[in-house]
Every structure is written in structure tokens, then in C-alpha cells.
XYZ file of C-alpha atoms in Angstrom:
619
model
C 103.154 88.393 73.588
C 101.792 90.690 71.222
C 101.101 94.108 72.863
C 99.778 96.715 70.605
C 99.118 100.683 71.181
C 95.432 101.404 71.933
C 93.450 104.142 73.610
C 89.897 102.450 73.166
C 88.411 102.909 76.421
C 88.620 104.710 79.870
C 90.563 102.752 82.173
C 92.487 101.242 79.469
C 96.289 101.879 78.884
C 97.514 103.938 75.859
C 100.244 101.300 75.457
C 98.219 98.170 76.011
C 98.185 94.722 76.287
C 96.025 91.962 74.448
C 97.190 88.513 73.233
C 95.322 86.208 71.215
C 96.412 82.671 71.029
C 95.269 78.759 71.119
C 95.152 76.907 74.438
C 98.622 75.423 75.656
C 99.072 73.047 78.193
C 101.444 73.424 81.024
C 104.141 71.556 79.424
C 103.837 73.165 76.066
C 103.594 76.591 77.678
C 106.594 76.098 79.146
C 108.538 74.734 76.344
C 107.454 77.446 74.170
C 107.400 80.395 76.141
C 109.867 83.114 74.893
C 111.203 86.253 76.841
C 113.284 87.395 74.149
C 112.643 90.661 72.430
C 110.770 93.915 73.177
C 106.800 94.072 73.147
C 105.221 97.241 71.139
C 104.424 98.303 74.490
C 107.753 98.034 75.783
C 109.205 99.803 72.498
C 106.625 102.392 72.743
C 108.056 103.085 76.368
C 111.700 103.327 74.914
C 110.775 105.446 71.844
C 111.774 109.423 72.453
C 108.963 110.884 74.412
C 107.290 107.460 74.897
C 108.221 106.918 78.698
C 105.699 107.288 81.271
C 106.940 108.671 84.614
C 104.703 107.094 87.681
C 104.760 107.544 91.025
C 103.177 104.365 92.108
C 103.685 101.024 90.374
C 101.746 98.158 91.924
C 103.294 94.529 91.408
C 101.253 91.719 91.493
C 100.632 88.011 89.614
C 97.191 88.085 88.698
C 94.318 90.587 87.019
C 92.430 91.367 90.200
C 95.335 91.309 92.886
C 95.556 95.052 92.716
C 91.909 95.254 93.873
C 92.048 96.086 97.539
C 94.374 98.993 96.532
C 92.312 100.563 94.561
C 90.511 102.974 96.770
C 93.885 104.234 97.935
C 95.425 104.560 94.448
C 92.135 106.450 93.353
C 92.499 108.794 96.268
C 96.124 109.444 95.902
C 95.308 110.303 92.221
C 92.466 112.329 92.961
C 93.850 114.183 96.003
C 97.497 114.272 95.210
C 97.880 113.911 91.429
C 99.874 110.479 91.911
C 100.101 108.540 88.618
C 99.831 104.858 89.246
C 100.215 101.760 86.989
C 100.004 98.063 87.671
C 102.457 95.369 86.449
C 100.596 91.946 86.429
C 102.756 88.935 85.733
C 100.293 86.692 84.139
C 96.809 87.226 82.766
C 94.932 84.830 85.213
C 94.254 82.402 82.304
C 94.615 79.559 84.619
C 92.152 80.669 87.507
C 88.371 80.054 87.706
C 85.428 81.083 85.469
C 82.343 81.877 87.577
C 80.321 83.142 84.615
C 81.231 81.282 81.628
C 82.971 78.426 79.957
C 86.082 80.425 78.608
C 89.362 79.091 80.245
C 93.116 79.393 79.060
C 93.754 82.233 76.947
C 90.245 83.492 76.342
C 89.774 83.585 79.869
C 92.992 85.667 80.489
C 91.421 87.826 77.651
C 88.189 88.400 79.649
C 90.189 88.889 83.129
C 92.625 91.489 81.392
C 89.690 93.511 80.458
C 87.981 93.139 83.710
C 91.191 94.592 85.427
C 91.602 97.367 82.819
C 87.758 98.430 83.619
C 88.529 98.211 87.421
C 91.580 100.143 87.568
C 90.247 102.835 85.448
C 88.021 103.787 88.606
C 91.409 104.596 90.193
C 92.493 106.703 87.260
C 95.068 104.152 86.210
C 95.845 104.175 82.637
C 98.927 101.831 82.484
C 99.024 98.116 82.613
C 101.514 95.958 81.978
C 100.824 92.470 81.327
C 104.100 89.992 81.151
C 102.564 87.055 79.918
C 104.051 84.712 82.150
C 101.635 81.546 82.007
C 99.190 81.152 84.865
C 98.801 77.499 86.120
C 96.790 75.489 88.599
C 96.764 77.143 92.399
C 100.024 76.170 94.186
C 101.193 77.273 97.684
C 104.845 77.036 96.072
C 106.814 80.086 95.260
C 109.652 78.119 93.906
C 107.194 76.353 91.405
C 106.018 79.659 90.404
C 109.515 81.066 89.752
C 110.674 78.013 87.781
C 107.394 78.063 85.267
C 107.550 81.625 85.215
C 111.186 81.542 84.047
C 112.882 83.061 86.941
C 115.448 85.707 85.967
C 113.658 86.447 82.869
C 110.727 87.889 84.215
C 112.342 89.620 86.941
C 114.479 91.287 83.739
C 111.149 92.569 82.339
C 110.047 93.858 85.768
C 112.933 95.723 86.106
C 112.898 97.170 82.800
C 109.337 98.373 83.524
C 110.515 100.049 86.404
C 113.221 101.878 85.011
C 110.904 102.793 82.221
C 108.371 104.199 84.130
C 110.657 105.582 87.340
C 108.249 105.072 89.960
C 108.869 106.537 93.365
C 106.867 103.805 95.219
C 106.247 100.243 94.716
C 103.284 98.375 96.201
C 103.201 94.865 96.255
C 102.087 91.637 97.945
C 103.149 89.544 100.944
C 106.547 88.214 99.929
C 106.708 86.174 103.130
C 106.265 82.408 103.081
C 103.416 82.546 105.678
C 100.817 79.958 105.911
C 97.868 80.357 103.240
C 100.237 82.599 100.783
C 99.296 81.736 97.359
C 102.790 80.708 95.977
C 102.050 83.167 92.805
C 101.448 86.012 94.930
C 104.290 85.252 97.569
C 106.804 84.837 94.231
C 105.293 88.377 92.508
C 106.068 90.105 95.865
C 109.512 88.548 96.005
C 110.346 89.688 92.193
C 108.822 93.138 93.560
C 111.479 93.230 96.338
C 114.067 92.244 94.010
C 113.293 94.377 91.247
C 113.031 97.454 94.009
C 117.014 96.761 94.649
C 117.933 95.912 90.959
C 116.711 98.742 89.362
C 118.906 101.134 90.634
C 121.948 98.679 89.976
C 123.585 99.728 86.869
C 125.457 96.183 86.986
C 121.982 94.423 86.716
C 120.654 93.736 83.342
C 122.856 96.421 81.770
C 121.425 95.542 78.430
C 118.180 97.844 79.090
C 120.715 101.000 78.787
C 120.942 100.239 75.044
C 117.139 99.732 74.945
C 116.561 103.577 76.343
C 116.364 102.633 80.200
C 118.452 104.262 82.569
C 119.078 102.715 86.267
C 116.190 104.081 88.324
C 115.930 103.803 92.156
C 112.452 103.611 93.650
C 112.421 105.145 97.257
C 110.050 102.877 99.093
C 108.232 99.514 98.773
C 105.275 98.835 100.780
C 103.200 95.701 101.085
C 99.474 95.926 100.693
C 98.094 94.697 103.799
C 99.478 94.042 107.460
C 99.412 91.495 110.266
C 97.929 93.079 113.352
C 95.051 94.833 114.196
C 93.632 98.394 113.139
C 90.076 100.014 113.598
C 87.898 100.968 110.776
C 86.304 104.413 110.296
C 87.660 107.798 109.717
C 89.575 107.757 112.843
C 91.294 104.476 112.126
C 94.377 105.912 110.675
C 94.822 108.788 113.160
C 94.505 105.704 115.941
C 97.059 103.995 114.357
C 97.597 100.169 113.587
C 98.793 97.710 116.084
C 101.297 95.298 114.269
C 102.022 91.430 115.331
C 105.678 92.519 114.663
C 106.262 95.464 117.085
C 109.028 96.728 114.490
C 106.610 96.970 111.640
C 105.729 100.275 110.338
C 102.163 100.415 108.991
C 100.265 103.133 107.153
C 96.683 103.354 106.582
C 94.163 105.000 104.119
C 90.581 105.202 104.789
C 88.170 104.423 101.874
C 85.283 106.671 103.073
C 86.719 109.845 101.602
C 84.047 111.526 99.273
C 84.945 112.052 95.859
C 84.156 115.329 94.492
C 85.458 114.298 90.882
C 83.020 111.095 90.853
C 80.424 112.113 93.390
C 80.644 109.122 95.457
C 82.257 107.831 98.465
C 85.635 105.991 97.565
C 84.505 103.045 99.220
C 81.504 102.828 96.709
C 84.022 103.444 93.966
C 85.873 100.569 95.278
C 82.706 98.267 95.059
C 82.405 99.717 91.535
C 85.930 98.529 90.777
C 85.465 95.089 92.581
C 82.300 94.313 90.583
C 84.461 94.483 87.527
C 86.102 91.215 88.148
C 82.943 89.401 86.907
C 84.623 86.145 86.096
C 86.012 85.868 89.850
C 82.502 85.840 91.138
C 82.647 89.606 92.480
C 79.982 90.807 90.918
C 77.192 89.820 93.121
C 79.115 91.007 96.154
C 76.988 93.149 98.998
C 77.691 97.060 98.705
C 80.090 98.409 101.214
C 78.500 99.945 104.171
C 77.662 103.551 104.189
C 78.079 103.986 107.921
C 81.461 106.071 108.440
C 82.456 104.108 111.345
C 82.193 100.813 109.742
C 83.911 101.538 106.468
C 87.307 100.148 105.915
C 90.691 101.416 106.156
C 93.524 99.960 103.632
C 96.729 99.233 105.248
C 100.112 99.260 103.929
C 103.373 97.774 105.512
C 106.812 99.279 104.922
C 108.946 96.563 103.429
C 112.088 98.770 102.960
C 112.393 102.618 102.793
C 115.254 104.616 101.551
C 113.567 107.773 101.743
C 112.351 109.257 105.167
C 109.321 108.611 106.483
C 106.556 110.422 108.709
C 104.156 109.682 111.528
C 101.767 106.902 110.023
C 98.893 108.626 111.887
C 99.163 111.969 110.376
C 97.095 111.146 107.289
C 95.818 108.834 104.192
C 98.916 110.036 101.984
C 101.519 109.457 104.945
C 102.618 106.618 103.025
C 103.814 108.731 100.055
C 105.418 111.564 102.389
C 109.230 111.675 101.784
C 109.334 109.314 98.734
C 106.565 110.728 96.280
C 105.295 113.668 98.142
C 107.437 116.351 100.153
C 107.466 116.404 104.279
C 106.314 119.387 105.956
C 109.141 121.005 107.860
C 111.549 118.039 106.363
C 114.290 118.289 103.693
C 114.108 118.652 100.105
C 112.001 115.756 98.346
C 114.554 113.445 97.116
C 116.779 113.122 100.154
C 117.774 109.576 100.922
C 118.613 108.387 104.392
C 119.028 104.639 104.550
C 119.930 102.672 107.713
C 122.125 99.515 107.310
C 122.873 97.281 110.304
C 125.574 95.036 109.887
C 123.116 92.235 110.780
C 119.677 91.643 111.770
C 120.196 90.076 114.986
C 121.774 91.777 117.826
C 122.597 89.916 121.148
C 121.920 91.365 124.434
C 125.251 93.199 125.842
C 126.805 93.235 122.544
C 127.805 96.062 120.124
C 126.058 96.378 116.513
C 127.682 98.468 113.734
C 125.236 100.502 111.678
C 126.247 102.411 108.446
C 123.860 105.261 107.531
C 123.953 106.557 104.236
C 122.572 110.261 103.202
C 121.978 111.284 99.475
C 121.323 114.702 98.159
C 118.979 112.959 95.468
C 117.013 116.025 94.545
C 119.198 119.286 95.171
C 121.917 120.294 97.006
C 121.983 119.404 101.028
C 123.273 121.691 103.640
C 125.183 120.095 106.458
C 123.685 118.669 109.297
C 123.744 116.355 112.286
C 122.915 112.484 112.229
C 121.455 110.953 115.338
C 120.313 107.397 116.388
C 117.309 106.484 118.693
C 116.564 103.175 119.970
C 114.295 101.875 122.918
C 115.287 102.927 126.616
C 118.283 100.767 127.540
C 120.046 100.987 124.663
C 123.422 102.686 124.176
C 123.577 104.848 121.285
C 126.354 107.253 120.150
C 125.997 111.243 120.185
C 125.440 112.801 117.015
C 127.504 112.554 114.072
C 128.310 115.368 111.611
C 127.107 115.017 107.840
C 128.741 117.502 105.472
C 127.139 119.650 102.930
C 126.208 117.400 99.922
C 125.941 118.465 95.868
C 123.084 116.845 94.076
C 123.709 113.266 93.475
C 126.324 112.892 96.144
C 126.374 110.418 99.081
C 127.960 110.505 102.620
C 128.089 107.117 104.883
C 128.364 107.427 108.745
C 129.094 104.368 110.727
C 128.146 104.138 114.087
C 127.925 101.683 116.994
C 125.007 100.624 119.232
C 124.935 98.532 121.949
C 121.736 96.451 123.341
C 121.350 96.186 127.130
C 122.620 93.363 129.015
C 118.865 92.403 129.969
C 117.276 92.834 126.663
C 114.631 90.094 125.881
C 115.576 87.355 123.216
C 113.132 87.480 120.558
C 112.116 91.445 121.016
C 111.517 92.943 117.757
C 112.528 96.854 117.751
C 113.254 99.713 115.200
C 116.578 101.589 115.243
C 115.733 105.018 113.984
C 118.118 107.623 112.192
C 117.152 111.352 112.272
C 119.121 113.714 109.933
C 118.883 117.385 111.039
C 120.146 120.509 108.912
C 119.493 124.170 108.930
C 116.327 123.633 106.639
C 114.389 120.763 108.617
C 114.814 116.964 109.676
C 113.929 113.722 108.691
C 113.571 110.354 110.098
C 113.899 106.636 109.014
C 114.208 103.200 110.349
C 115.745 99.926 110.288
C 114.156 96.890 112.078
C 116.350 94.558 114.499
C 115.558 91.404 116.575
C 117.193 90.662 120.003
C 118.823 87.380 119.750
C 120.130 84.827 122.576
C 123.633 84.255 122.442
C 122.729 80.860 121.241
C 119.479 79.912 119.652
C 117.818 76.824 118.680
C 114.682 75.922 116.373
C 113.376 73.089 114.405
C 114.951 72.286 110.773
C 112.446 74.223 108.249
C 110.999 72.640 105.418
C 112.946 73.061 102.360
C 110.757 76.045 100.905
C 110.993 77.841 104.351
C 114.763 77.411 104.247
C 115.023 78.617 100.465
C 112.958 81.822 101.582
C 115.372 82.201 104.518
C 118.441 82.112 102.377
C 116.747 84.542 100.077
C 115.701 87.173 102.704
C 119.291 86.849 104.083
C 120.817 87.256 100.862
C 119.101 90.700 100.700
C 119.692 91.638 104.086
C 115.907 91.594 104.564
C 115.752 89.182 107.298
C 112.970 91.087 109.135
C 110.463 89.169 106.392
C 111.262 85.794 108.128
C 109.556 86.838 111.599
C 106.052 85.746 110.655
C 107.144 82.360 109.300
C 105.781 79.223 110.441
C 107.791 76.769 112.409
C 105.940 73.721 112.921
C 106.179 69.858 112.507
C 103.593 67.040 112.216
C 103.628 64.092 114.708
C 101.449 61.153 114.079
C 98.955 60.161 116.741
C 100.680 57.249 119.147
C 104.049 57.701 116.582
C 107.726 58.665 117.330
C 109.800 61.016 114.852
C 113.254 62.366 115.045
C 112.868 65.849 115.521
C 116.363 67.837 113.862
C 117.022 70.895 115.866
C 119.364 73.598 114.397
C 121.541 75.411 117.009
C 122.984 78.773 115.923
C 125.343 80.850 117.562
C 124.514 84.752 117.240
C 127.412 85.960 119.614
C 130.858 86.808 118.558
C 132.417 84.608 120.687
C 132.606 80.381 120.632
C 129.977 78.756 122.960
C 128.926 75.550 124.281
C 125.681 74.456 126.387
C 122.559 72.435 125.535
C 119.407 71.949 123.825
C 116.094 70.678 125.290
C 112.315 70.593 124.687
C 109.512 71.455 126.538
C 106.527 69.442 125.491
C 102.597 69.389 126.683
C 101.400 66.676 128.761
C 100.674 63.537 126.632
C 104.167 63.770 124.804
C 107.816 63.318 125.624
C 111.268 63.708 124.107
C 114.378 61.531 124.438
C 116.670 62.626 125.294
C 115.683 65.088 127.860
C 118.622 67.483 126.456
C 121.411 67.264 123.960
C 124.796 68.868 124.684
C 126.771 70.987 121.987
C 130.397 72.447 122.385
C 132.790 74.618 120.688
C 130.257 76.280 118.347
C 132.000 78.889 116.553
C 130.769 82.775 116.229
C 127.940 82.505 113.650
C 128.156 79.047 113.248
C 125.213 76.419 113.276
C 125.146 72.703 114.253
C 122.334 70.221 114.359
C 121.036 68.026 117.252
C 118.388 65.537 117.433
C 115.413 64.024 119.524
C 113.165 61.490 119.490
C 109.355 62.891 119.910
C 106.499 60.837 120.983
C 102.930 61.130 121.257
C 102.420 58.943 124.275
C 98.696 59.555 125.124
C 96.728 58.342 122.132
C 93.544 59.547 123.670
C 94.550 63.407 122.659
C 92.447 64.846 119.872
C 94.256 65.296 116.404
C 94.264 67.521 113.874
C 91.556 70.252 113.898
C 89.802 68.414 116.534
C 92.027 69.498 119.241
C 92.335 72.746 121.098
C 93.440 75.379 119.106
C 93.066 73.585 115.701
C 95.389 70.951 116.705
C 98.423 73.110 117.178
C 100.316 72.119 120.161
C 103.218 74.682 121.415
C 106.776 73.166 121.835
C 109.376 75.223 123.447
C 112.798 75.084 122.227
C 115.188 75.927 124.826
C 119.217 76.654 124.387
C 121.540 77.180 127.173
C 125.206 78.934 126.691
C 127.248 80.763 128.623
C 125.486 83.905 127.045
C 122.218 82.788 129.103
C 119.036 81.003 128.225
C 117.215 81.569 124.787
C 113.801 79.975 123.987
C 112.023 79.574 120.616
C 108.242 78.766 120.215
C 107.187 76.246 117.581
C 104.342 74.351 116.800
C 103.499 70.495 116.856
C 100.309 69.387 114.748
C 99.120 65.715 116.074
C 97.715 64.181 113.025
C 95.643 61.051 112.446
C 97.815 57.869 112.125
C 96.859 54.575 110.734
C 98.858 51.516 109.777
C 97.458 49.630 106.675
C 98.365 45.995 106.930
C 99.899 44.396 103.908
C 97.852 41.792 102.144
C 99.322 38.243 102.014
C 98.044 37.749 98.303
C 97.707 40.636 95.762
C 93.691 41.855 95.727
C 91.654 41.083 92.688
C 90.278 44.192 90.995
C 86.633 43.042 90.847
C 84.581 45.596 92.847
C 84.363 43.136 95.795
C 86.042 43.493 98.993
C 87.443 40.458 100.296
C 88.600 40.713 103.950
C 91.865 38.703 103.033
C 92.566 41.218 100.065
C 92.011 43.884 102.615
C 92.967 42.781 106.140
C 92.988 44.835 109.218
C 90.837 47.826 110.470
C 89.026 50.264 107.779
C 90.775 53.441 107.127
C 89.273 56.275 109.263
C 88.489 58.617 106.395
C 85.600 60.776 108.327
C 86.997 63.641 109.770
C 85.608 66.873 108.519
C 88.545 68.891 107.548
C 86.592 72.106 106.402
C 83.213 73.459 107.407
C 81.297 73.069 110.661
C 81.559 71.475 113.245
C 85.426 71.523 112.533
C 86.743 68.050 113.350
C 83.459 66.298 113.577
C 82.511 63.539 111.591
C 80.270 62.686 108.846
C 79.002 59.367 107.664
C 78.281 60.578 104.254
C 81.919 61.095 103.924
C 83.360 57.841 105.470
C 84.691 55.059 103.520
C 86.500 51.653 104.522
C 88.858 51.301 101.471
């Protein structure tokens, strides 16, 4: 992991990152990978006067993962003096090469050089490559963590966070959503863990001996959003419509003119993207110069300890309260964190909420704290917050109550506002209205692992977009296990049933449960059958082969429904041959009895779900 100080070209770090070495197979990389000791770059940060103070730190898996953010980071640098840096967990040596034959470490060197050229357009000088091994494409975050070294790579990320003291962390999507690259997901999960761990003196205490004191970032953002937002200069002011109502999404228009560079930032973003030559980006068409069609980059709040402003107030709004002051607000550095006792709140029941105020920047005068929620919620009156000396905190514990008619599955924001003599600030926590008892399918192992991770960090709102789906073979029957969970504060009894589309049936029609204690879970099972074998399978079917299934749970607290997805997939039974086949290149009907395997479905391209004789086979 040899990193040596360098200042050889624009866009390259003064404490840069080049590694030479022979090609390693995956097994060899795993067996020889050594996280011990500090790299020269880390030693330089720890040296007297060597530490860099960054305002924003992007954390990704590969060179080019930061590409979509460079227009935003460049504008924040040019117009607001924000210094940004990048952590890249690998050098991307396991990826593709569109322009040459280099692979392995030589490709990693090329991709690192491309990254440094690209981020230079955004004024970024500090890039930290952590040298974890890049390997084949995977959808698995757990596999990524295993090969990278788990806690060891988190240790290095926390070290860089403590050394560079960013106010805002930007990362990728940490949720186990469909199509999310496992490396990207795990990098973002490490970023979230580092966000919490960096300020905790009990995590990686050895850093103190290296000169790195605990540092608490004030906000963490996901680059990207799920929902819809308009392009053009008015897109940010119009606001983003998230699929999850509790999401807070900020935007930054890429069409701003750069006085420093004499170009639109969208054009500079093009130049940055073209620098990733090995990834085949150099021949991308230039972005439009039509202002109304120039994109906005969107950022979703994962967590914030610092107050927030209206996301429609400007392209730098995501920084306000964390790295930039709030006009009419309290001193920069004031922290206000909302911590509900749980993410789910049951209709008609009370929820305890702790709000901690910290005077992190300077003395904070006495003030009042108020909570706000959607109409119908019962919230307490204002609570007094005493004057706080710098570095001191005060926690107020309050109770809110969801209305009795609140709809299970509703997402909402619980907002806390602190008002003092010199201004007021607001932040929030996401909540979900839950049924007294809810039921859903048993998740895949990796989905369950992710849910355990979010629960451990009190970040269950990251579960909201997770897929809940199961496959069923055409004409087949399968056992479907259903997890029943009691979110209420009392013991519950009731039943669970499935609502299936035409052509499917479940047996039995419903399954009872009883004596389910508060907070407990149980499992019930159904036999689900595809009774209509004429229904189209997989991507030939309507909605891409995704069939809706409702899981209905009844209890004394009412009825709650969770929607899941059933994929009807092709099914074929291969008959066992009476005698072992002779491997001679000749197909004998007795060696391969039964119908040919139907292998002619087109899974990608057009027409989706169609067939082509050119890809069929009968063996």
C-alpha cells in the first residue's frame, strides 16, 4: 500500500496514492492483504501541521464512483470555499478496460490517475485510496466486506475522517435495493458506520496515539434520490418528490456558470467524466446547453445532527447548518439530534422522543424546543432548554401520540425546532406508522442481514425501499414462510391471510396466531400454487412478471396489510436417464429423455420476454 507524498499535477493530492505490484489472484490477495501500519499518506496527516481540514468527504468503492457529484462539489468549492476530499476503498483494478489490455494492479494505476484528473476539475486535491482488493462484479455487500477486511477497512475510513474532520459526508446508496452493486452498497454502509464511529472515543482508540482525535461529522448524505425532480434552473426551487414521504432531498443545478473556468459547470462535469477513459466514458456525448434540460444533482439526507434548511432554498442548501451558517439561525456548530425510541409507531399509541441540543461552536443562549408532526398527531407543548456553554449538551425527552386512524405504512417526518433569542433551527427524524401486528415474507438472508444492521444503528428508515419478493415456478407449489411481528405494547392474537391474483391460490386460506407478546415475532406458513399454467412467466408477464401479493394481518389493534411481489418463473423438470450418457457429442434420446429444456427466452434487449431461435438449445 505504498503511498508517497506528491504534488506532480493539478488535481493530484499533495499526499497521494500510487501503488505498484504484480498481479494477484483473488485468493492470494485475500491471504496477503495486510492492513497493519500507517501508509506514508496517513503518516503525513498525523505529522505536526500535516492534517487537512475538509468540509466535505465523499466515500466510494471505486475510482469514478464520485463522478456524479463533481459538478456539485466543484460549485461548492468555487462559490462557497468548501474543500472536498475523496476516499476510494479500491483502485478499481478488478473492473473493465475499454481502451487497453491492462488489468489488475496496472489497471488500478490507470483508474487512479483518471480519478485524480477528474476530481481536479472540482478543485479536489485530497484523494485517499485504501487499497482494498477490487474483484469481480458482485451484488453482495457481505462478500465485499469479507474480501475487503470488514472492521479493518472501517478502521482506515474512520482514521481518515478523524484526520480530515469533514462536516458533511457524501456516499452512495447503503440500502440493499434491487440492482445496487454490492461494492457500492458496502462502501456506503462503511460510510454510515464511520459517520457514527468517528466521534466515539471508544471506537478505534488507538488513533489517539497516532494524533487523530475523535471527530463527529454533522451530516451524511446519499448521492442520488428515489423519486422525481425536474431538470433546469428551477428544478431545485420546485423541489424533489421522493417516493418515501419522509425523505429530505436537496438539489444542485449543474448549469451554473463558472467564472473561474469560463464554462458552465455541466460542461466541466462532462470534462471530468471524459477523464474516466478506461471505463468507456470518453466518447459520451456532451451535455446539452439548453438550460431547461441541464440536470440537477440530488442528495438524500441519511442522517443529520445539525439543523437543516428548506431544500428548495438553493444549490448549497445541503451544507447549511453543517458546513455553512443558516441565515437567521443559531451559531454554526449548534447540534440538534432527534432520537425516537423506535422507528415504528402504532396508531393511537405513544412514542417517546429524546432531543439532544449541543453547543458545539460557541455558547448557546437559553431557548425553547417544540415538536411538530402531521395533522392529527398529539405533540407536547414547548420544553425549556437552558443556556449551554460551548461543548455542553442538554437532552429533553418528550412523548408524541399517533392518531387512532393513522394508516399503517405511512411515512412521516417528526420535526424538532429550537428557538432562542438569536434565531431558530429545525431538524427531523423519520418515522413509519405500523399496524399493531404486521406480517410479511421471510426475507432473503442478505436482506435480513441488512435489516439487522440498520436496527443496530437505529437507521431502520433505510429499510423502506428494500424489495420484498419471492419466486414461484410455473405450475408449481412452494411453502411460503411469513414472519408476524407485534409492534404494539400489548400481547396480540389474530390471523394472517394472503390475497393472490387470479391463477394462484394459497392453502390454508388463513393461519391463526395467539399470545404474541409485545415486540415478539412468530412464523406461519402457506402453500402457494400457480394454478393457471397459461400465465406468462418472468419478463413475458405484465409488469415485467411481478405479481402483487397482499399479506394481511389482523389483531385486536386492527388490520394491517403489507404488499410483496411474486415472480412467476419458468419451470422445467428434467427426467433422469435410465443409463448414464456416453460423452461422445451425439445426442441419444435414451440418454436425454423427456422434452428439450426451453432455453429460448430473451432476458435482455428487445423484445423483452420474446424468443429467438438463435439462442435456443435442447440439451
